[in-house]
Amino acid sequence: MSQAGNRPDPAVAARLGLVEGTSRHRRRWLWWVGLAGITLLLAGLALVGDGRQDGPSYRTAEVRRGDLKVEVTATGKLQPVTQVDVGTEVSGTIQSVEVDFNARVRQAQVMAKLDPEKYRADERQSAAALSLAQAQVDEAEATAKETANKLRRTRDLVKKRLASPEELDTAEAAAERAIAALAVARAKVEQAQAKLDADRRTLEKTLIRSPIDGIVLNRVVEPGQTVAASLQTPVLFTLAENLTQMELKVDVDEADVGQVEEGQTAVFTVDAYPDRTFPATITQVRFAPETINGVVTFGALLAVDNADLSLRPGMTATADILVREERDVLLVPNAALRFMPPRQEGAKGRPNLLSMLLPRRPRGSGHQAEPPEKTPKGAVAWVLRQGQPASVEIQTGSTDGAVTQVVDGDLEAGAQVIIGIERSEPTS
């Protein structure tokens, strides 16, 4: 084949870039495309940078002077100071019920009656047994008198030698037996009398009386009902002695019980009166623990004045116990003590080209908090100085959960402390 026959077609050579003019045109075209891409990338970076702020915007709060009240919250139930469950010691059928719910009763007042017929019969039987025992005493006394006279005559006859010593022995034994029989008869009288007294007492117990002056809180018996007191005394009524004076028993968490003492004041609320608070005073903090579902609490009793009878036994109450009160102290928000400044990436927080081309894994809001610092005074608050966070060491005291007392440090009333960072969306 000739050399001329091996040359490619001119159109094909131009398409493949084998022609020198075509290759130069292709390089120029690639250079313009690259320049346009770099221009677009720089423009995008500029837009992104303009959409970001130079640094984070901080939220601040004012340090102020004021009063601080430290309170312990506990829940519990209201109950009467004296509450008595009234039952019956005897079994039988309820003949009548004399009182109802909320009735005021006096001590010894009859509240219910049991059918007394069986116990009356027992009383009559005991009375008859007593009468029989007393008759036996009379008989024994007569026998003792008779044997004593016979013994005296026998002794006279023995002195006159008209009776033998054996007859004297017999008379003396008979007299002693008569005296013993009289003692037995008298003991039977006492036994019969005791039985009669017990039956009369049992008969008296068929009248169920109030042991105190009070109010009937609960009644769980109806006429015709049978009650059995063989193993356990059944409860028929529940009485409260005085509802004008009540007590609130609350469960104090073991972490707070060390701050609670007798004599401290408290206020509490109940669901029935959501807009009203009631005063109370701690009268007792118990040492015995109560464990419910693994939570250890200690009972505390609070005295409550209920003169208007608005509170009722069994109401659930939430009490705030005042354990400490500070007057006119410097207060800092607790959020300021939890704040730590973020670690910025790039100058003034603006993303650089490397961070845009090689983005890192996001961390929360884009900032990494510094680890808390340990200071001699124990706490750090942050303030803005020339737009940048600056730390201030402070010594803290009591807290109510929202603000904390500043005992020592360079903070003054009116200072603005950082409590957080404003999160703003990038502008387009």
C-alpha positions as a printed NumPy array, in Angstrom:
array([[  0.   ,   0.   ,   0.   ],
       [  1.38 ,   3.487,  -0.823],
       [  2.085,   6.196,   1.833],
       [ -0.608,   8.402,   0.383],
       [ -3.143,   5.686,   0.896],
       [ -2.371,   5.534,   4.689],
       [ -3.212,   9.239,   5.411],
       [ -6.478,   9.795,   7.285],
       [ -9.273,  11.778,   5.895],
       [ -8.852,  15.532,   6.711],
       [-12.303,  15.764,   8.367],
       [-11.554,  12.796,  10.562],
       [ -8.158,  14.193,  11.531],
       [ -9.695,  17.517,  12.508],
       [-12.3  ,  15.798,  14.683],
       [ -9.63 ,  13.724,  16.44 ],
       [ -7.433,  16.749,  17.109],
       [ -4.684,  15.552,  14.837],
       [ -4.658,  18.79 ,  13.015],
       [ -2.554,  21.492,  14.742],
       [ -5.153,  24.22 ,  14.475],
       [ -7.873,  22.106,  15.97 ],
       [ -5.691,  21.125,  18.978],
       [ -4.945,  24.796,  19.748],
       [ -8.646,  25.631,  19.64 ],
       [ -9.467,  22.795,  22.045],
       [ -6.887,  23.979,  24.621],
       [ -8.269,  27.516,  24.52 ],
       [-11.765,  26.2  ,  25.07 ],
       [-10.714,  24.118,  28.144],
       [ -8.91 ,  27.151,  29.633],
       [-12.067,  29.279,  29.423],
       [-14.147,  26.517,  31.034],
       [-11.652,  26.196,  33.937],
       [-11.601,  29.972,  34.459],
       [-15.381,  30.095,  34.564],
       [-15.474,  27.278,  37.133],
       [-12.964,  29.007,  39.414],
       [-14.939,  32.237,  39.14 ],
       [-18.161,  30.505,  40.114],
       [-16.452,  28.75 ,  43.052],
       [-15.032,  32.023,  44.401],
       [-18.395,  33.725,  43.99 ],
       [-20.064,  30.888,  45.904],
       [-17.524,  31.121,  48.7  ],
       [-18.083,  34.855,  48.907],
       [-21.826,  34.401,  49.111],
       [-21.498,  31.756,  51.824],
       [-19.074,  33.92 ,  53.769],
       [-21.368,  36.947,  53.511],
       [-24.262,  34.805,  54.797],
       [-22.384,  33.955,  58.004],
       [-21.845,  36.286,  60.912],
       [-18.326,  37.166,  61.974],
       [-18.952,  35.433,  65.352],
       [-21.738,  33.972,  67.456],
       [-24.359,  36.243,  68.99 ],
       [-24.629,  35.776,  72.75 ],
       [-27.697,  35.928,  74.979],
       [-27.135,  37.705,  78.296],
       [-28.937,  38.227,  81.571],
       [-28.52 ,  40.8  ,  84.319],
       [-26.937,  40.151,  87.699],
       [-29.238,  41.652,  90.338],
       [-29.675,  42.016,  94.067],
       [-32.687,  40.517,  95.764],
       [-34.052,  38.054,  98.279],
       [-33.397,  34.341,  97.885],
       [-35.7  ,  31.657,  99.241],
       [-34.501,  28.054,  99.228],
       [-37.417,  25.658,  99.358],
       [-37.841,  21.896,  99.491],
       [-40.876,  20.499,  97.689],
       [-42.701,  17.463,  99.013],
       [-46.102,  15.866,  98.464],
       [-48.426,  14.146, 100.873],
       [-51.984,  13.85 , 102.158],
       [-54.045,  15.756, 104.676],
       [-55.344,  13.86 , 107.695],
       [-57.067,  14.65 , 111.002],
       [-54.859,  15.13 , 114.032],
       [-56.864,  12.444, 115.842],
       [-58.696,   9.803, 113.849],
       [-60.422,   6.832, 115.473],
       [-61.803,   3.669, 113.913],
       [-64.83 ,   2.483, 115.881],
       [-65.699,  -1.222, 115.77 ],
       [-67.511,  -3.8  , 117.853],
       [-66.131,  -6.346, 120.316],
       [-69.183,  -8.598, 120.046],
       [-70.79 , -10.353, 117.136],
       [-74.39 , -10.008, 116.098],
       [-76.887,  -8.404, 113.767],
       [-77.066,  -4.631, 113.425],
       [-80.448,  -3.625, 114.758],
       [-80.237,   0.097, 113.978],
       [-77.765,   2.807, 112.911],
       [-78.197,   6.074, 114.761],
       [-75.71 ,   8.374, 112.91 ],
       [-74.716,   9.083, 109.31 ],
       [-71.849,  10.669, 107.367],
       [-70.684,  14.106, 108.604],
       [-72.746,  13.764, 111.793],
       [-71.309,  15.417, 114.888],
       [-71.234,  13.046, 117.842],
       [-70.494,  13.4  , 121.529],
       [-68.471,  11.047, 123.662],
       [-70.516,   7.986, 124.767],
       [-73.269,   8.782, 122.262],
       [-74.92 ,   5.654, 120.799],
       [-74.101,   5.318, 117.091],
       [-75.481,   1.825, 116.384],
       [-77.236,  -1.035, 118.169],
       [-76.776,  -4.797, 117.892],
       [-79.586,  -7.267, 118.534],
       [-79.235,  -7.811, 122.326],
       [-81.542, -10.817, 122.895],
       [-78.815, -13.454, 123.037],
       [-76.736, -11.394, 125.457],
       [-79.766, -10.632, 127.634],
       [-80.387, -14.342, 127.963],
       [-76.773, -14.858, 128.987],
       [-77.188, -12.111, 131.578],
       [-80.316, -13.728, 133.06 ],
       [-78.558, -17.08 , 133.224],
       [-75.62 , -15.539, 135.049],
       [-77.953, -13.754, 137.445],
       [-79.659, -17.058, 138.241],
       [-76.304, -18.735, 138.8  ],
       [-75.402, -15.966, 141.23 ],
       [-78.612, -16.454, 143.152],
       [-77.931, -20.189, 143.375],
       [-74.413, -19.56 , 144.655],
       [-75.721, -17.165, 147.303],
       [-78.245, -19.79 , 148.434],
       [-75.458, -22.309, 148.731],
       [-73.593, -19.864, 150.928],
       [-76.611, -19.61 , 153.203],
       [-76.772, -23.392, 153.363],
       [-73.088, -23.687, 154.104],
       [-73.336, -21.073, 156.835],
       [-76.155, -23.047, 158.491],
       [-74.17 , -26.244, 158.286],
       [-71.112, -24.548, 159.73 ],
       [-73.197, -23.176, 162.619],
       [-74.722, -26.573, 163.28 ],
       [-71.373, -28.386, 163.32 ],
       [-69.87 , -25.699, 165.56 ],
       [-72.667, -26.168, 168.154],
       [-72.316, -29.931, 168.008],
       [-68.56 , -29.629, 168.531],
       [-69.107, -27.456, 171.615],
       [-71.547, -29.933, 173.162],
       [-69.252, -32.848, 172.406],
       [-66.399, -31.153, 174.21 ],
       [-68.645, -30.597, 177.28 ],
       [-69.637, -34.258, 177.267],
       [-66.019, -35.36 , 176.993],
       [-65.164, -33.238, 180.064],
       [-67.968, -34.976, 181.964],
       [-66.779, -38.336, 180.596],
       [-70.141, -38.818, 178.862],
       [-68.611, -38.983, 175.348],
       [-65.576, -40.705, 173.958],
       [-62.555, -39.006, 172.363],
       [-63.535, -40.567, 169.012],
       [-66.809, -38.682, 169.072],
       [-64.891, -35.451, 169.721],
       [-62.637, -36.11 , 166.73 ],
       [-65.664, -36.705, 164.527],
       [-67.295, -33.456, 165.655],
       [-64.134, -31.457, 165.051],
       [-63.742, -32.893, 161.5  ],
       [-67.378, -32.127, 160.694],
       [-66.941, -28.538, 161.857],
       [-63.825, -28.071, 159.727],
       [-65.564, -29.539, 156.669],
       [-68.473, -27.157, 157.209],
       [-66.093, -24.182, 157.334],
       [-64.411, -25.339, 154.107],
       [-67.762, -25.817, 152.408],
       [-68.736, -22.288, 153.406],
       [-65.529, -20.933, 151.816],
       [-66.288, -22.854, 148.622],
       [-69.793, -21.491, 148.504],
       [-68.583, -17.953, 148.973],
       [-66.005, -18.441, 146.156],
       [-68.784, -19.652, 143.881],
       [-70.687, -16.48 , 144.64 ],
       [-67.72 , -14.389, 143.549],
       [-67.365, -16.494, 140.4  ],
       [-71.029, -16.127, 139.57 ],
       [-70.837, -12.398, 140.241],
       [-67.878, -12.056, 137.847],
       [-69.742, -13.995, 135.173],
       [-72.771, -11.762, 135.635],
       [-70.626,  -8.615, 135.379],
       [-69.015,  -9.914, 132.144],
       [-72.397, -10.701, 130.622],
       [-73.719,  -7.303, 131.589],
       [-70.65 ,  -5.703, 130.003],
       [-71.178,  -7.74 , 126.849],
       [-74.799,  -6.693, 126.789],
       [-73.685,  -3.084, 127.141],
       [-71.369,  -3.527, 124.14 ],
       [-74.337,  -4.171, 121.906],
       [-74.718,  -0.386, 122.085],
       [-71.857,   0.98 , 119.953],
       [-70.868,   4.341, 121.429],
       [-68.55 ,   7.112, 120.29 ],
       [-65.229,   7.175, 122.179],
       [-64.593,  10.881, 121.41 ],
       [-66.291,  14.112, 120.456],
       [-65.957,  14.407, 116.703],
       [-67.355,  14.044, 113.211],
       [-68.307,  10.855, 111.384],
       [-66.003,  10.585, 108.372],
       [-67.071,   7.131, 107.251],
       [-69.839,   4.633, 107.952],
       [-69.559,   1.083, 106.643],
       [-72.539,  -0.591, 108.318],
       [-76.23 ,  -0.889, 107.551],
       [-79.211,  -2.156, 109.593],
       [-79.626,  -5.913, 109.268],
       [-75.957,  -6.489, 108.558],
       [-74.229,  -9.254, 110.493],
       [-70.862,  -8.489, 112.036],
       [-68.467, -11.098, 113.408],
       [-65.791, -10.142, 115.924],
       [-64.253, -13.566, 116.386],
       [-60.797, -12.922, 114.857],
       [-60.591,  -9.18 , 114.19 ],
       [-62.71 ,  -6.275, 115.309],
       [-64.692,  -5.036, 112.291],
       [-64.54 ,  -1.278, 111.685],
       [-68.016,   0.251, 111.56 ],
       [-67.303,   4.004, 111.78 ],
       [-64.344,   6.344, 111.294],
       [-64.332,   9.475, 113.441],
       [-62.232,  12.622, 113.318],
       [-61.896,  14.476, 116.583],
       [-61.477,  18.01 , 115.213],
       [-61.305,  19.024, 111.562],
       [-60.495,  22.647, 112.341],
       [-56.978,  21.515, 113.202],
       [-55.448,  19.073, 110.718],
       [-52.008,  17.806, 109.801],
       [-50.263,  17.238, 106.498],
       [-47.994,  14.22 , 106.225],
       [-45.477,  14.668, 103.398],
       [-42.692,  12.446, 102.074],
       [-39.358,  14.288, 102.018],
       [-36.673,  12.941,  99.693],
       [-33.563,  11.605, 101.415],
       [-31.441,  14.196,  99.569],
       [-33.448,  17.043, 101.162],
       [-34.273,  15.706, 104.619],
       [-31.052,  17.128, 106.093],
       [-32.349,  20.662, 105.469],
       [-35.795,  20.118, 106.978],
       [-36.27 ,  20.864, 110.691],
       [-39.069,  21.315, 113.186],
       [-40.447,  24.839, 113.327],
       [-39.833,  25.672, 109.654],
       [-42.717,  27.265, 107.786],
       [-44.258,  26.051, 104.57 ],
       [-47.072,  26.724, 102.142],
       [-49.009,  24.121, 100.231],
       [-51.646,  23.848,  97.544],
       [-54.395,  21.351,  96.795],
       [-56.105,  20.597,  93.514],
       [-59.478,  21.739,  94.863],
       [-58.189,  25.327,  95.246],
       [-55.494,  25.849,  92.573],
       [-55.327,  29.638,  93.136],
       [-55.018,  29.445,  96.919],
       [-52.084,  28.659,  99.201],
       [-52.336,  27.433, 102.779],
       [-49.758,  28.059, 105.519],
       [-48.328,  25.251, 107.655],
       [-45.607,  24.623, 110.22 ],
       [-43.422,  21.528, 110.572],
       [-44.06 ,  19.787, 113.893],
       [-42.157,  16.533, 113.369],
       [-39.537,  14.985, 111.079],
       [-39.486,  11.232, 111.492],
       [-36.349,   9.114, 111.595],
       [-37.979,   5.974, 110.189],
       [-37.416,   5.642, 106.408],
       [-40.102,   4.686, 103.936],
       [-39.009,   2.921, 100.739],
       [-41.388,   2.846,  97.755],
       [-40.153,   1.475,  94.412],
       [-36.572,   1.903,  95.554],
       [-37.024,   5.571,  96.498],
       [-36.212,   6.379, 100.133],
       [-38.217,   9.132, 101.814],
       [-38.787,  10.356, 105.362],
       [-42.128,  11.445, 106.74 ],
       [-42.701,  14.956, 108.039],
       [-45.823,  16.274, 109.788],
       [-47.064,  19.825, 109.253],
       [-49.681,  21.504, 111.439],
       [-52.519,  23.078, 109.426],
       [-55.191,  25.546, 110.532],
       [-58.497,  24.615, 108.916],
       [-60.852,  26.97 , 110.712],
       [-63.069,  27.425, 107.644],
       [-63.232,  23.637, 107.02 ],
       [-62.226,  24.125, 103.376],
       [-59.662,  21.304, 103.608],
       [-60.767,  17.697, 103.862],
       [-59.006,  14.53 , 104.97 ],
       [-57.315,  12.601, 102.169],
       [-56.641,  15.598,  99.912],
       [-53.321,  15.433,  98.074],
       [-51.16 ,  18.479,  98.767],
       [-47.875,  19.806,  97.395],
       [-45.872,  21.662, 100.028],
       [-42.967,  24.087,  99.591],
       [-40.925,  24.068, 102.803],
       [-38.805,  27.176, 103.39 ],
       [-35.439,  25.861, 104.566],
       [-33.317,  28.993, 104.061],
       [-33.907,  32.661, 103.285],
       [-31.292,  35.259, 102.307],
       [-32.043,  38.984, 102.23 ],
       [-30.578,  41.481,  99.741],
       [-27.921,  39.263,  98.181],
       [-26.28 ,  39.268,  94.759],
       [-27.993,  36.794,  92.447],
       [-26.777,  35.295,  89.17 ],
       [-28.913,  33.115,  86.855],
       [-28.046,  29.44 ,  87.006],
       [-27.844,  29.356,  83.212],
       [-24.822,  31.635,  83.426],
       [-22.993,  29.099,  85.602],
       [-23.658,  26.336,  83.086],
       [-22.479,  28.317,  80.038],
       [-19.092,  27.633,  78.42 ],
       [-17.845,  29.604,  75.388],
       [-17.535,  27.707,  72.094],
       [-14.301,  26.907,  70.277],
       [-14.368,  28.766,  66.953],
       [-13.142,  27.345,  63.644],
       [-11.386,  29.775,  61.313],
       [-10.851,  33.489,  61.841],
       [-13.752,  35.231,  63.54 ],
       [-15.918,  32.206,  62.929],
       [-15.895,  32.644,  59.12 ],
       [-15.434,  29.317,  57.216],
       [-12.163,  29.163,  55.317],
       [-11.584,  27.602,  51.908],
       [-10.166,  24.392,  53.398],
       [-13.109,  23.906,  55.683],
       [-15.5  ,  24.437,  52.766],
       [-13.68 ,  22.013,  50.482],
       [-13.106,  19.444,  53.252],
       [-16.085,  19.797,  55.571],
       [-15.939,  18.119,  58.965],
       [-18.64 ,  16.161,  60.724],
       [-21.116,  18.626,  62.303],
       [-20.971,  18.993,  66.109],
       [-24.264,  20.05 ,  67.572],
       [-24.744,  23.72 ,  66.752],
       [-21.36 ,  23.981,  64.98 ],
       [-19.397,  24.971,  68.123],
       [-17.437,  22.846,  70.554],
       [-17.603,  23.841,  74.194],
       [-14.441,  24.111,  76.179],
       [-14.153,  21.776,  79.16 ],
       [-15.158,  23.379,  82.466],
       [-12.378,  25.085,  84.319],
       [-11.566,  24.363,  87.95 ],
       [-11.101,  27.581,  89.873],
       [-10.154,  28.296,  93.491],
       [-13.501,  29.999,  94.093],
       [-15.454,  27.124,  92.623],
       [-17.479,  28.673,  89.748],
       [-17.046,  30.775,  86.61 ],
       [-19.384,  33.228,  84.931],
       [-18.744,  34.769,  81.518],
       [-19.203,  38.388,  80.485],
       [-18.668,  40.188,  77.157],
       [-15.613,  42.369,  76.86 ],
       [-15.007,  44.001,  73.469],
       [-17.448,  41.505,  71.982],
       [-15.584,  38.467,  73.288],
       [-16.421,  36.2  ,  76.294],
       [-14.288,  36.819,  79.392],
       [-14.386,  34.632,  82.477],
       [-15.074,  35.904,  86.002],
       [-14.364,  33.66 ,  88.983],
       [-17.042,  33.715,  91.653],
       [-17.875,  31.89 ,  94.859],
       [-21.474,  30.719,  95.031],
       [-23.82 ,  30.078,  97.946],
       [-27.437,  28.983,  98.159],
       [-29.641,  28.377,  95.121],
       [-33.345,  27.998,  94.493],
       [-32.865,  26.226,  91.154],
       [-33.253,  29.373,  89.047],
       [-30.738,  31.805,  90.555],
       [-27.687,  31.355,  92.791],
       [-26.252,  33.589,  95.48 ],
       [-22.846,  35.117,  94.713],
       [-20.81 ,  35.137,  97.914],
       [-17.533,  36.48 ,  96.482],
       [-16.212,  37.561,  93.1  ],
       [-15.846,  40.507,  90.718],
       [-19.477,  40.551,  89.599],
       [-21.63 ,  43.521,  90.527],
       [-25.319,  44.221,  90.32 ],
       [-26.296,  45.257,  86.801],
       [-23.552,  43.272,  85.074],
       [-24.574,  41.277,  82.029],
       [-23.545,  37.612,  82.103],
       [-23.713,  35.265,  79.127],
       [-26.377,  32.577,  79.41 ],
       [-26.351,  31.156,  75.865],
       [-25.776,  31.624,  72.138],
       [-28.332,  32.916,  69.679],
       [-28.813,  30.544,  66.775],
       [-29.37 ,  32.5  ,  63.564],
       [-30.017,  31.101,  60.09 ],
       [-27.609,  32.082,  57.274],
       [-28.914,  34.939,  55.119],
       [-29.246,  34.403,  51.409]])
